[in-house]
Amino acid sequence: MSQTTKQIEQKWQKCWEKARLFEADPDLNRQKKLVTFPFPYMNGPLHVGHAFTASRVDAYARFKRMQGFNVLWPWSWHWTGQPLLGASQRVARGDEAYIKVLRDVDGVPEEELKKFVDPFYMAQYYTSEGRSAVKSIGFSVDWRREFTTTMLAFQKFIEWQYANLKEKGYVTRGTHPVVWCPKDQSPTGDHDRQSGEGVTPEEYTLIKYRLDDGRVLPAATFRPETVYGITNMWINPDVTYVEADVNGEIWIISQQAAEKLKEQKHNVTVRCDFLGKELIGKSFTNPITNLTFPILPGWFVDPKTATGVVYSVPAHAPYDYLALRDLQKKPEVLAQFGVDPSMVLAIKPVSIIKVEGFGEYPAAEIVEKMGIADQNDSKADEATNELYKKEFHSGMLKANCGIYASRSVREAKDTLIADFKGLGAADSMYDLKEPVVCRCMTQCIVKILSDQWFLNYSDPQWKELAHQVVAQLTVYPDSAKPWFNTVIDWLREWACARTTGFGTPLPWGKGWIIETLSDSTIYMAFYTINAQITRNIIKPESLTSEVFDYIFLGKGDKTSAAKTADISTDLLDAMRSEFLYWYPFDLRNSAKELVPNHLSFCIFHHAALFPPQHWPKAIGVNGMLMVEGQGMHKSKGNFITLKSAVEKYGADATRCGLLLGAEGMDDPDWRADNINDLKFKFDSLMGFASNIIASAKKADDTPLERWLASRMQQRIKDVTFALDELKTRTALQTALFETWNDLKWYIQRKGSTEAKALGEVVKDWLKLLAPFAPFLCEELWSQTDEAGFISTAKWPIYDTGKVDVIALEQEALVTDVMADTNNILKAMKISPNRIVYYTAAHWKWQVYLKIVEKTLTGEVKINELMREFAADAELKPYMKDIAPLVPRIIKSLTKISGDRKANMAKIGVIDEKTILTDALAFLKDRFNAETAVYSESEAQRFDPKHRATMAMPYQPAIYVE
RNA sequence: GCGGAGGUCGCCAAGCAUGGUCAAAGGCGUAAGACUGAGGCUCUUAUCCCGCAGGGGUUCGUGGGUUCAAAUCCCACCCUCCGCACCA
């Protein structure tokens, strides 16, 4: 009884483990490759997305191992961070919806689920599930180097890293605005939000206009340059405002604003509240120009946005223009507030920005153009956006803008804000453009966190170093390389410590732990020594900074380091040399979503901490896995765990199904039908190859075997080239389908599988497939006469000596003839009884080859050619036939590649009659018709329609009936 | 908005750097045949349109341009997907 896929997989997994096949130790006689995959976060099971990215790493690792490299492919687990804790708390809270997902999607058994109230238990559970899934899919991992990020030894490593970064000045301290949940007392990231995804704090400038009594009206704006164009203030008469002591000044702001400012480093004490209408009609002073303006009622003013105090720039703000116009049309409204309508009527917009395509008053023009009725018209928003954008990008400040006159808005803005603040005329506050609601249903605000620790990715010198890392880095695909540079330029300070979740305590900051994206930037170096740490049971406290300095940087005195650490100098040296052997890493491959964060951080940190010889060698980036055309989400019900995929389809089909999906940065699509199909294909392949291995014993060396061997060489070349570029899809497609098709063709043509040469080709084929479908290949390899594992067999090397261009050309003749025959049959719409081929006469070959030669060397001149032919005694008699032939041949040759023409010239005349005669039985079978072949020059031939004279070299004439 | 990646013959997808070998690989799907008790699987063949003779026509997001020649080069436009920070 034949083994099931599952049995085969388990068998080889055990064999590999027993042979310690993937355990890699330093070996100075061999070149090394350290390949890595970003450790997965353990708040859930591994899924097919992980499998896709890691399959690429594994295929590469296996390929390089077969090429003779000493390959190290380690794996670990990310436990530090917030989500694990959050997940565990949801279980503890009895969150049924969440528990249902764990049960149904993750497949967690009931008795385990209960224990998930302990986050470490949860992590442990997913980690051991994950480990067995990784083994079951056949990743060739050295497990001796495994760790989790909460292990003390690892945390010592992170401490060392951060102490170093701080010493080098890459860690800074400062304040930072975040979206904040007042109830949870923590920042509310996108994933923690009920609504308001993607909303970030935006900074408003507050212009501190002053009432006559000295109280401040801090009007909020994104466009402080418009302070020069103010005509009045808007206060919502129906809204409650407060008078508050803010940093020693008396501010008038909306009630909501007072609460917000308290969280933003403002000292706020509310003294009293009142309705906005009390302010209407009062006048105030512009702190920049010292001019005085009135306060008018504006119902569009939203107390929930910023300060609830807005100043009016009717020349450039559509809302202001509309609101003013509305008031001017309704003097009776003004009268209610005791405002003199004629004063309002006298307000004229003040133009301060010159912008292309608009005249004096852009706001009025755009309102007109879009036909906006009043301040309640929904189109007003659109007009605002359009005009703001336009004025920002191409606006110039006019002469009435003080010292900023004739500067562009875009360029003057930042200095202007700084100047105003310096004068005490402006302040700032943050607010959210749209409401954000936390998962706990609380409305979020902006909080300014103080004494926050940052990695200073803004540091220009650090950026420069990071660019240098990128410059020497190979990126797969190459097109992703510029992306890294733009990300490096774009990254700013990154808060690298937080107060909640799991993580390594910040070495110098009480209560702070290192943020999880910041604790996973150089840990690939830790792999190099972790096997030693475990094997020698090195205590965490022995891993002092002196020890790490010595191991990773060769710094300091090893005797004293060993002494303080209580470990031997030999062991220290062993770790040092192991690090030196493996580092830097040769490949890190991940999905493209990590480019703007993890992978770029990895570059920054290597730049900061390691010398250039230990900088990353190559980074691979791939797309994000889709499932049936959609993004994979637990909530969408299309989440597929790695474990379930392997169980259902087998490891090889899962790996190959994923890898055939896409390469480069394209997103692969997991289609269950395709994977299932592949599973059947592999069953078929097993029988196919097995049969060949058993029967290929006969010494046979015909052009067909040479053709097959030649094709194989081309496949070897292509697969090797593609894998070196991490083009896993191209490589697999060639290795699996194209090569298989070659073999099938050979067997059809040959009619048997007995040739020993075929068996040899199959061995190479299995090797090409082994990085992708290791279990299947290992099984088939064991059926051959070869010893050892295919996983460590020698990768085939492309050998031009094995390429027989004549055999290739001869076989091409057969396929070309078949294609032509098919075309004729299709046009005739018949099934033939008899097919006769006529090969070209020798003199035609002479003519043909002469022309081929000419086209290779340069321009072909017909009259010269004809003269040459006429001079040839052998050709002279045929001149009448040659004349019309020559242009035809020239034309047909334009469709043939230079390489092939060169081959044709080299090969000379091929014996078409023999080739076709040999293929006759095959053709007969294929077309289900009597077949025959004659040479055009044979007098005795069956040729009722006189087709023979149409024969051309490489294009025999065909007669069908 | 900023940044990145893309739009190819029913679907997925190669090709585009180095224009001619491109009606354009491969896989899927579809159709026919073989196998089977029947099916699934597998294998074979076909699969833009026209053509009773190996030929012709129209295709590679849209519109222009360069060229003897463009899926490939240039310009403009339209559309889709992804990332944008304290979060893994």
mmCIF file of N, CA and C in Angstrom, chain A residues 461-530:
data_model
loop_
_atom_site.group_PDB
_atom_site.id
_atom_site.type_symbol
_atom_site.label_atom_id
_atom_site.label_comp_id
_atom_site.label_asym_id
_atom_site.label_seq_id
_atom_site.Cartn_x
_atom_site.Cartn_y
_atom_site.Cartn_z
ATOM 1 N N GLN A 461 22.613 62.841 10.671
ATOM 2 C CA GLN A 461 23.780 61.959 10.543
ATOM 3 C C GLN A 461 23.370 60.493 10.559
ATOM 4 N N TRP A 462 22.385 60.218 11.389
ATOM 5 C CA TRP A 462 21.896 58.835 11.443
ATOM 6 C C TRP A 462 21.244 58.469 10.111
ATOM 7 N N LYS A 463 20.469 59.405 9.586
ATOM 8 C CA LYS A 463 19.849 59.169 8.277
ATOM 9 C C LYS A 463 20.922 58.880 7.232
ATOM 10 N N GLU A 464 21.983 59.673 7.282
ATOM 11 C CA GLU A 464 23.047 59.505 6.307
ATOM 12 C C GLU A 464 23.655 58.098 6.399
ATOM 13 N N LEU A 465 23.908 57.671 7.625
ATOM 14 C CA LEU A 465 24.444 56.319 7.814
ATOM 15 C C LEU A 465 23.482 55.265 7.275
ATOM 16 N N ALA A 466 22.199 55.476 7.559
ATOM 17 C CA ALA A 466 21.188 54.522 7.089
ATOM 18 C C ALA A 466 21.185 54.464 5.557
ATOM 19 N N HIS A 467 21.346 55.615 4.933
ATOM 20 C CA HIS A 467 21.434 55.631 3.464
ATOM 21 C C HIS A 467 22.649 54.839 2.983
ATOM 22 N N GLN A 468 23.696 54.920 3.745
ATOM 23 C CA GLN A 468 24.890 54.162 3.361
ATOM 24 C C GLN A 468 24.637 52.655 3.452
ATOM 25 N N VAL A 469 23.873 52.265 4.467
ATOM 26 C CA VAL A 469 23.522 50.843 4.561
ATOM 27 C C VAL A 469 22.750 50.430 3.310
ATOM 28 N N VAL A 470 21.783 51.253 2.942
ATOM 29 C CA VAL A 470 20.962 50.930 1.770
ATOM 30 C C VAL A 470 21.823 50.875 0.508
ATOM 31 N N ALA A 471 22.779 51.784 0.432
ATOM 32 C CA ALA A 471 23.613 51.845 -0.778
ATOM 33 C C ALA A 471 24.344 50.522 -1.021
ATOM 34 N N GLN A 472 24.760 49.854 0.048
ATOM 35 C CA GLN A 472 25.510 48.612 -0.145
ATOM 36 C C GLN A 472 24.615 47.374 -0.058
ATOM 37 N N LEU A 473 23.314 47.614 0.068
ATOM 38 C CA LEU A 473 22.353 46.530 0.273
ATOM 39 C C LEU A 473 21.789 46.039 -1.063
ATOM 40 N N THR A 474 21.610 44.732 -1.161
ATOM 41 C CA THR A 474 20.855 44.211 -2.299
ATOM 42 C C THR A 474 19.398 44.112 -1.875
ATOM 43 N N VAL A 475 18.515 44.611 -2.716
ATOM 44 C CA VAL A 475 17.094 44.527 -2.381
ATOM 45 C C VAL A 475 16.387 43.713 -3.460
ATOM 46 N N TYR A 476 15.610 42.746 -3.031
ATOM 47 C CA TYR A 476 14.785 41.958 -3.955
ATOM 48 C C TYR A 476 13.334 42.320 -3.737
ATOM 49 N N PRO A 477 12.597 42.784 -4.701
ATOM 50 C CA PRO A 477 13.083 43.123 -6.021
ATOM 51 C C PRO A 477 13.804 44.467 -5.975
ATOM 52 N N ASP A 478 14.632 44.674 -6.940
ATOM 53 C CA ASP A 478 15.425 45.875 -7.018
ATOM 54 C C ASP A 478 14.577 47.147 -6.932
ATOM 55 N N SER A 479 13.367 47.049 -7.463
ATOM 56 C CA SER A 479 12.508 48.237 -7.521
ATOM 57 C C SER A 479 12.115 48.724 -6.127
ATOM 58 N N ALA A 480 12.314 47.896 -5.097
ATOM 59 C CA ALA A 480 11.942 48.328 -3.744
ATOM 60 C C ALA A 480 13.033 49.168 -3.103
ATOM 61 N N LYS A 481 14.189 49.189 -3.704
ATOM 62 C CA LYS A 481 15.317 49.876 -3.075
ATOM 63 C C LYS A 481 15.079 51.382 -2.855
ATOM 64 N N PRO A 482 14.597 52.102 -3.879
ATOM 65 C CA PRO A 482 14.360 53.536 -3.652
ATOM 66 C C PRO A 482 13.357 53.786 -2.522
ATOM 67 N N TRP A 483 12.467 52.854 -2.348
ATOM 68 C CA TRP A 483 11.463 52.986 -1.302
ATOM 69 C C TRP A 483 12.145 53.131 0.065
ATOM 70 N N PHE A 484 13.168 52.313 0.291
ATOM 71 C CA PHE A 484 13.876 52.391 1.566
ATOM 72 C C PHE A 484 14.461 53.776 1.770
ATOM 73 N N ASN A 485 15.005 54.329 0.718
ATOM 74 C CA ASN A 485 15.596 55.649 0.862
ATOM 75 C C ASN A 485 14.553 56.713 1.175
ATOM 76 N N THR A 486 13.393 56.604 0.541
ATOM 77 C CA THR A 486 12.376 57.612 0.851
ATOM 78 C C THR A 486 11.873 57.429 2.283
ATOM 79 N N VAL A 487 11.763 56.178 2.723
ATOM 80 C CA VAL A 487 11.307 55.955 4.097
ATOM 81 C C VAL A 487 12.319 56.535 5.084
ATOM 82 N N ILE A 488 13.580 56.309 4.816
ATOM 83 C CA ILE A 488 14.622 56.828 5.715
ATOM 84 C C ILE A 488 14.537 58.346 5.802
ATOM 85 N N ASP A 489 14.302 58.991 4.694
ATOM 86 C CA ASP A 489 14.171 60.447 4.716
ATOM 87 C C ASP A 489 12.922 60.893 5.470
ATOM 88 N N TRP A 490 11.923 60.063 5.420
ATOM 89 C CA TRP A 490 10.609 60.453 5.926
ATOM 90 C C TRP A 490 10.426 60.164 7.420
ATOM 91 N N LEU A 491 11.140 59.163 7.925
ATOM 92 C CA LEU A 491 10.957 58.791 9.330
ATOM 93 C C LEU A 491 11.348 59.943 10.258
ATOM 94 N N ARG A 492 10.554 60.091 11.325
ATOM 95 C CA ARG A 492 10.850 61.115 12.341
ATOM 96 C C ARG A 492 11.118 60.409 13.665
ATOM 97 N N GLU A 493 11.070 61.194 14.743
ATOM 98 C CA GLU A 493 11.245 60.602 16.061
ATOM 99 C C GLU A 493 10.225 59.482 16.263
ATOM 100 N N TRP A 494 10.687 58.392 16.814
ATOM 101 C CA TRP A 494 9.806 57.260 17.060
ATOM 102 C C TRP A 494 9.781 56.979 18.555
ATOM 103 N N ALA A 495 8.587 57.044 19.144
ATOM 104 C CA ALA A 495 8.486 56.769 20.575
ATOM 105 C C ALA A 495 8.883 55.322 20.814
ATOM 106 N N CYS A 496 9.958 55.118 21.526
ATOM 107 C CA CYS A 496 10.508 53.773 21.614
ATOM 108 C C CYS A 496 10.228 53.133 22.957
ATOM 109 N N ALA A 497 9.480 53.818 23.807
ATOM 110 C CA ALA A 497 9.163 53.224 25.100
ATOM 111 C C ALA A 497 7.723 53.514 25.423
ATOM 112 N N ARG A 498 7.110 52.593 26.144
ATOM 113 C CA ARG A 498 5.758 52.840 26.591
ATOM 114 C C ARG A 498 5.565 52.263 27.976
ATOM 115 N N THR A 499 4.363 52.414 28.485
ATOM 116 C CA THR A 499 4.201 52.025 29.878
ATOM 117 C C THR A 499 3.328 50.787 30.047
ATOM 118 N N THR A 500 2.691 50.345 28.942
ATOM 119 C CA THR A 500 1.822 49.174 29.079
ATOM 120 C C THR A 500 2.281 48.045 28.166
ATOM 121 N N GLY A 501 1.759 46.865 28.420
ATOM 122 C CA GLY A 501 2.121 45.694 27.621
ATOM 123 C C GLY A 501 3.388 45.034 28.134
ATOM 124 N N PHE A 502 3.853 44.031 27.354
ATOM 125 C CA PHE A 502 5.082 43.344 27.743
ATOM 126 C C PHE A 502 6.272 43.946 27.037
ATOM 127 N N GLY A 503 7.414 43.861 27.662
ATOM 128 C CA GLY A 503 8.610 44.339 26.994
ATOM 129 C C GLY A 503 9.786 44.410 27.949
ATOM 130 N N THR A 504 10.927 44.649 27.363
ATOM 131 C CA THR A 504 12.139 44.800 28.158
ATOM 132 C C THR A 504 12.115 46.156 28.851
ATOM 133 N N PRO A 505 12.339 46.195 30.153
ATOM 134 C CA PRO A 505 12.368 47.491 30.839
ATOM 135 C C PRO A 505 13.473 48.373 30.260
ATOM 136 N N LEU A 506 13.135 49.626 30.086
ATOM 137 C CA LEU A 506 14.132 50.574 29.606
ATOM 138 C C LEU A 506 15.237 50.657 30.667
ATOM 139 N N PRO A 507 16.487 50.457 30.272
ATOM 140 C CA PRO A 507 17.553 50.343 31.272
ATOM 141 C C PRO A 507 17.639 51.566 32.199
ATOM 142 N N TRP A 508 17.275 52.717 31.680
ATOM 143 C CA TRP A 508 17.469 53.914 32.508
ATOM 144 C C TRP A 508 16.162 54.568 32.924
ATOM 145 N N GLY A 509 15.049 54.057 32.492
ATOM 146 C CA GLY A 509 13.797 54.759 32.779
ATOM 147 C C GLY A 509 12.856 53.898 33.593
ATOM 148 N N LYS A 510 12.611 54.287 34.816
ATOM 149 C CA LYS A 510 11.715 53.507 35.651
ATOM 150 C C LYS A 510 10.309 53.516 35.068
ATOM 151 N N GLY A 511 9.669 52.375 35.046
ATOM 152 C CA GLY A 511 8.287 52.325 34.596
ATOM 153 C C GLY A 511 8.127 52.263 33.083
ATOM 154 N N TRP A 512 9.207 52.444 32.346
ATOM 155 C CA TRP A 512 9.116 52.380 30.891
ATOM 156 C C TRP A 512 9.585 51.012 30.392
ATOM 157 N N ILE A 513 8.885 50.530 29.373
ATOM 158 C CA ILE A 513 9.400 49.340 28.702
ATOM 159 C C ILE A 513 9.621 49.663 27.224
ATOM 160 N N ILE A 514 10.496 48.909 26.623
ATOM 161 C CA ILE A 514 10.845 49.212 25.241
ATOM 162 C C ILE A 514 9.742 48.736 24.317
ATOM 163 N N GLU A 515 9.373 49.609 23.454
ATOM 164 C CA GLU A 515 8.266 49.367 22.524
ATOM 165 C C GLU A 515 8.655 48.240 21.566
ATOM 166 N N THR A 516 7.646 47.510 21.111
ATOM 167 C CA THR A 516 7.943 46.229 20.463
ATOM 168 C C THR A 516 8.578 46.333 19.084
ATOM 169 N N LEU A 517 8.318 47.416 18.360
ATOM 170 C CA LEU A 517 8.979 47.489 17.061
ATOM 171 C C LEU A 517 10.423 47.920 17.248
ATOM 172 N N SER A 518 10.691 48.455 18.428
ATOM 173 C CA SER A 518 12.030 48.930 18.702
ATOM 174 C C SER A 518 12.900 47.853 19.339
ATOM 175 N N ASP A 519 12.281 46.759 19.758
ATOM 176 C CA ASP A 519 13.085 45.704 20.376
ATOM 177 C C ASP A 519 13.390 44.577 19.387
ATOM 178 N N SER A 520 13.136 44.830 18.126
ATOM 179 C CA SER A 520 13.310 43.731 17.169
ATOM 180 C C SER A 520 14.047 44.209 15.931
ATOM 181 N N THR A 521 15.125 44.925 16.147
ATOM 182 C CA THR A 521 15.799 45.536 15.004
ATOM 183 C C THR A 521 17.144 44.903 14.666
ATOM 184 N N ILE A 522 17.833 44.371 15.673
ATOM 185 C CA ILE A 522 19.144 43.761 15.397
ATOM 186 C C ILE A 522 19.234 42.361 15.996
ATOM 187 N N TYR A 523 18.061 41.797 16.317
ATOM 188 C CA TYR A 523 18.107 40.528 17.045
ATOM 189 C C TYR A 523 18.645 39.369 16.210
ATOM 190 N N MET A 524 18.766 39.586 14.894
ATOM 191 C CA MET A 524 19.341 38.506 14.069
ATOM 192 C C MET A 524 20.750 38.185 14.567
ATOM 193 N N ALA A 525 21.385 39.182 15.160
ATOM 194 C CA ALA A 525 22.723 38.951 15.721
ATOM 195 C C ALA A 525 22.645 38.005 16.919
ATOM 196 N N PHE A 526 21.545 38.081 17.632
ATOM 197 C CA PHE A 526 21.395 37.246 18.825
ATOM 198 C C PHE A 526 21.308 35.762 18.465
ATOM 199 N N TYR A 527 20.762 35.471 17.292
ATOM 200 C CA TYR A 527 20.692 34.073 16.845
ATOM 201 C C TYR A 527 22.077 33.428 16.836
ATOM 202 N N THR A 528 23.069 34.238 16.476
ATOM 203 C CA THR A 528 24.392 33.650 16.273
ATOM 204 C C THR A 528 24.945 33.070 17.573
ATOM 205 N N ILE A 529 24.504 33.612 18.708
ATOM 206 C CA ILE A 529 25.076 33.123 19.971
ATOM 207 C C ILE A 529 24.088 32.387 20.857
ATOM 208 N N ASN A 530 22.811 32.418 20.474
ATOM 209 C CA ASN A 530 21.833 31.877 21.410
ATOM 210 C C ASN A 530 21.964 30.368 21.627
#
